[in-house]
mmCIF file of C-alpha atoms in Angstrom:
data_model
loop_
_atom_site.group_PDB
_atom_site.id
_atom_site.type_symbol
_atom_site.label_atom_id
_atom_site.label_comp_id
_atom_site.label_asym_id
_atom_site.label_seq_id
_atom_site.Cartn_x
_atom_site.Cartn_y
_atom_site.Cartn_z
ATOM 1 C CA UNK A 1313 1.246 -22.308 -1.596
ATOM 2 C CA UNK A 1314 0.453 -18.815 -2.786
ATOM 3 C CA UNK A 1315 -0.970 -16.159 -0.520
ATOM 4 C CA UNK A 1316 -4.150 -14.387 -1.423
ATOM 5 C CA UNK A 1317 -4.233 -10.660 -1.973
ATOM 6 C CA UNK A 1318 -7.454 -8.828 -2.747
ATOM 7 C CA UNK A 1319 -7.401 -5.269 -4.013
ATOM 8 C CA UNK A 1320 -10.717 -3.508 -3.403
ATOM 9 C CA UNK A 1321 -11.489 -0.351 -5.277
ATOM 10 C CA UNK A 1322 -14.224 1.792 -6.716
ATOM 11 C CA UNK A 1323 -12.760 3.058 -9.954
ATOM 12 C CA UNK A 1324 -11.657 6.395 -8.530
ATOM 13 C CA UNK A 1325 -8.447 7.951 -9.930
ATOM 14 C CA UNK A 1326 -6.633 7.281 -6.643
ATOM 15 C CA UNK A 1327 -7.800 3.671 -6.898
ATOM 16 C CA UNK A 1328 -6.619 3.214 -10.466
ATOM 17 C CA UNK A 1329 -3.167 4.605 -9.662
ATOM 18 C CA UNK A 1330 -2.840 2.210 -6.748
ATOM 19 C CA UNK A 1331 -4.051 -0.705 -8.835
ATOM 20 C CA UNK A 1332 -1.596 -0.071 -11.637
ATOM 21 C CA UNK A 1333 1.428 0.714 -9.466
ATOM 22 C CA UNK A 1334 0.912 -1.333 -6.348
ATOM 23 C CA UNK A 1335 -1.512 -4.214 -6.834
ATOM 24 C CA UNK A 1336 0.201 -5.009 -10.132
ATOM 25 C CA UNK A 1337 3.619 -4.872 -8.444
ATOM 26 C CA UNK A 1338 3.068 -7.838 -6.168
ATOM 27 C CA UNK A 1339 5.176 -10.889 -6.851
ATOM 28 C CA UNK A 1340 3.002 -13.201 -9.005
ATOM 29 C CA UNK A 1341 5.024 -16.226 -7.901
ATOM 30 C CA UNK A 1342 3.897 -15.696 -4.299
ATOM 31 C CA UNK A 1343 0.500 -14.016 -4.561
ATOM 32 C CA UNK A 1344 -2.815 -14.628 -6.222
ATOM 33 C CA UNK A 1345 -4.016 -11.085 -6.715
ATOM 34 C CA UNK A 1346 -7.729 -10.528 -7.176
ATOM 35 C CA UNK A 1347 -9.042 -7.116 -8.195
ATOM 36 C CA UNK A 1348 -12.538 -6.297 -6.941
ATOM 37 C CA UNK A 1349 -14.271 -3.241 -8.377
ATOM 38 C CA UNK A 1350 -17.302 -2.393 -6.269
ATOM 39 C CA UNK A 1351 -18.976 -0.850 -9.290
ATOM 40 C CA UNK A 1352 -19.064 -4.326 -10.846
ATOM 41 C CA UNK A 1353 -19.455 -6.315 -7.647
ATOM 42 C CA UNK A 1354 -21.416 -4.188 -5.174
ATOM 43 C CA UNK A 1355 -22.376 -7.293 -3.208
ATOM 44 C CA UNK A 1356 -18.784 -7.598 -2.033
ATOM 45 C CA UNK A 1357 -18.837 -4.351 -0.062
ATOM 46 C CA UNK A 1358 -20.169 -6.353 2.907
ATOM 47 C CA UNK A 1359 -17.269 -8.812 2.633
ATOM 48 C CA UNK A 1360 -14.736 -5.972 2.619
ATOM 49 C CA UNK A 1361 -16.471 -4.364 5.578
ATOM 50 C CA UNK A 1362 -16.169 -7.623 7.548
ATOM 51 C CA UNK A 1363 -12.463 -7.786 6.761
ATOM 52 C CA UNK A 1364 -11.992 -4.328 8.222
ATOM 53 C CA UNK A 1365 -11.781 -2.262 5.054
ATOM 54 C CA UNK A 1366 -12.761 1.332 5.874
ATOM 55 C CA UNK A 1367 -11.884 3.059 2.623
ATOM 56 C CA UNK A 1368 -10.745 2.327 -0.892
ATOM 57 C CA UNK A 1369 -8.364 1.630 -2.398
ATOM 58 C CA UNK A 1370 -7.428 -1.124 0.028
ATOM 59 C CA UNK A 1371 -5.285 -4.193 -0.327
ATOM 60 C CA UNK A 1372 -5.945 -7.191 1.896
ATOM 61 C CA UNK A 1373 -2.990 -9.552 2.123
ATOM 62 C CA UNK A 1374 -3.606 -12.724 4.100
ATOM 63 C CA UNK A 1375 -6.294 -11.012 6.121
ATOM 64 C CA UNK A 1376 -4.234 -7.902 6.853
ATOM 65 C CA UNK A 1377 -5.851 -4.708 5.614
ATOM 66 C CA UNK A 1378 -3.755 -1.972 4.066
ATOM 67 C CA UNK A 1379 -5.542 1.252 3.247
ATOM 68 C CA UNK A 1380 -3.649 2.963 0.462
ATOM 69 C CA UNK A 1381 -4.025 6.724 0.239
ATOM 70 C CA UNK A 1382 -7.694 7.655 0.258
ATOM 71 C CA UNK A 1383 -10.172 7.464 -2.573
ATOM 72 C CA UNK A 1384 -13.543 7.012 -0.898
ATOM 73 C CA UNK A 1385 -14.975 5.793 2.386
ATOM 74 C CA UNK A 1386 -16.526 2.353 2.294
ATOM 75 C CA UNK A 1387 -19.588 3.791 3.995
ATOM 76 C CA UNK A 1388 -20.162 6.004 0.945
ATOM 77 C CA UNK A 1389 -20.287 2.967 -1.341
ATOM 78 C CA UNK A 1390 -23.185 1.174 0.282
ATOM 79 C CA UNK B 970 15.355 -2.155 -16.145
ATOM 80 C CA UNK B 971 14.001 -2.456 -12.649
ATOM 81 C CA UNK B 972 11.833 0.192 -11.074
ATOM 82 C CA UNK B 973 12.771 1.714 -7.773
ATOM 83 C CA UNK B 974 10.531 1.391 -4.757
ATOM 84 C CA UNK B 975 11.382 3.031 -1.459
ATOM 85 C CA UNK B 976 9.561 2.098 1.706
ATOM 86 C CA UNK B 977 9.823 4.824 4.347
ATOM 87 C CA UNK B 978 9.004 3.995 7.921
ATOM 88 C CA UNK B 979 9.725 4.817 11.510
ATOM 89 C CA UNK B 980 9.708 1.467 13.236
ATOM 90 C CA UNK B 981 6.121 1.768 14.454
ATOM 91 C CA UNK B 982 4.011 -1.422 14.658
ATOM 92 C CA UNK B 983 1.870 -0.279 11.720
ATOM 93 C CA UNK B 984 5.100 0.299 9.777
ATOM 94 C CA UNK B 985 6.542 -3.107 10.537
ATOM 95 C CA UNK B 986 3.331 -4.875 9.470
ATOM 96 C CA UNK B 987 3.347 -2.978 6.196
ATOM 97 C CA UNK B 988 7.023 -3.695 5.643
ATOM 98 C CA UNK B 989 6.665 -7.411 6.200
ATOM 99 C CA UNK B 990 3.433 -7.880 4.272
ATOM 100 C CA UNK B 991 3.563 -5.272 1.554
ATOM 101 C CA UNK B 992 7.069 -3.981 0.883
ATOM 102 C CA UNK B 993 8.321 -7.568 0.998
ATOM 103 C CA UNK B 994 5.567 -8.674 -1.379
ATOM 104 C CA UNK B 995 6.754 -6.656 -4.358
ATOM 105 C CA UNK B 996 8.058 -8.603 -7.292
ATOM 106 C CA UNK B 997 11.871 -8.705 -6.882
ATOM 107 C CA UNK B 998 12.319 -9.310 -10.594
ATOM 108 C CA UNK B 999 10.759 -5.913 -11.362
ATOM 109 C CA UNK B 1000 11.568 -3.764 -8.330
ATOM 110 C CA UNK B 1001 14.584 -2.705 -6.365
ATOM 111 C CA UNK B 1002 13.056 -2.217 -2.935
ATOM 112 C CA UNK B 1003 14.891 -0.012 -0.485
ATOM 113 C CA UNK B 1004 13.779 0.160 3.139
ATOM 114 C CA UNK B 1005 14.465 3.470 4.873
ATOM 115 C CA UNK B 1006 14.029 3.623 8.646
ATOM 116 C CA UNK B 1007 14.017 7.245 9.773
ATOM 117 C CA UNK B 1008 15.371 6.188 13.158
ATOM 118 C CA UNK B 1009 18.548 5.100 11.402
ATOM 119 C CA UNK B 1010 18.513 7.700 8.635
ATOM 120 C CA UNK B 1011 16.891 10.857 9.996
ATOM 121 C CA UNK B 1012 18.551 12.939 7.286
ATOM 122 C CA UNK B 1013 16.263 11.301 4.724
ATOM 123 C CA UNK B 1014 13.082 12.814 6.193
ATOM 124 C CA UNK B 1015 13.699 15.870 4.001
ATOM 125 C CA UNK B 1016 13.967 13.660 0.900
ATOM 126 C CA UNK B 1017 10.666 11.942 1.725
ATOM 127 C CA UNK B 1018 9.038 15.303 2.361
ATOM 128 C CA UNK B 1019 10.123 16.513 -1.082
ATOM 129 C CA UNK B 1020 8.640 13.407 -2.686
ATOM 130 C CA UNK B 1021 5.304 14.171 -1.069
ATOM 131 C CA UNK B 1022 5.344 11.724 1.822
ATOM 132 C CA UNK B 1023 2.990 13.011 4.534
ATOM 133 C CA UNK B 1024 2.978 10.048 6.887
ATOM 134 C CA UNK B 1025 4.614 6.698 7.452
ATOM 135 C CA UNK B 1026 4.550 3.968 6.451
ATOM 136 C CA UNK B 1027 4.735 5.086 2.847
ATOM 137 C CA UNK B 1028 5.836 3.352 -0.292
ATOM 138 C CA UNK B 1029 7.148 5.394 -3.193
ATOM 139 C CA UNK B 1030 7.066 3.525 -6.494
ATOM 140 C CA UNK B 1031 8.592 5.362 -9.444
ATOM 141 C CA UNK B 1032 7.877 8.690 -7.789
ATOM 142 C CA UNK B 1033 4.268 7.840 -6.894
ATOM 143 C CA UNK B 1034 3.562 8.055 -3.183
ATOM 144 C CA UNK B 1035 1.323 5.516 -1.490
ATOM 145 C CA UNK B 1036 0.500 6.167 2.138
ATOM 146 C CA UNK B 1037 -0.301 2.848 3.759
ATOM 147 C CA UNK B 1038 -2.545 2.955 6.799
ATOM 148 C CA UNK B 1039 -1.241 5.487 9.290
ATOM 149 C CA UNK B 1040 1.628 5.121 11.723
ATOM 150 C CA UNK B 1041 2.918 8.633 12.273
ATOM 151 C CA UNK B 1042 2.887 12.002 10.547
ATOM 152 C CA UNK B 1043 6.106 12.989 8.827
ATOM 153 C CA UNK B 1044 5.923 16.334 10.604
ATOM 154 C CA UNK B 1045 6.266 14.502 13.932
ATOM 155 C CA UNK B 1046 9.518 12.902 12.838
ATOM 156 C CA UNK B 1047 11.498 16.063 12.187
#
């Protein structure tokens, strides 16, 4: 069974770099990678907050939150 | 040709989580992933510094530095 990975971002340059180089680098045979852009799906900010996401870009792999560099604070996206 | 990814860490709990969940998640058909533990290879701190690594754990993919969460500052490892 594949693991789920969700990459949350807000379209910032730091986010786009991380999406292209890191989220896209995950092994597709082991991970279902979902990309969530808060500009398109603002209602999912609350979900990310619950998972423990403090800033974007962030990658959540099986419930573990990895904050990657720093683009913007989640609190600034509400 | 495969891309090179280097995961720099210092054995901290935050580092180990990132190694197991993120460095290990990269697609092995596209990336040569090298794990560098500064405890074992302290001489490579200077190399990481030159690449722009400010803290560990960090993953460098094709020269792009991604700081993942925060375990320790590179300056504390010298």
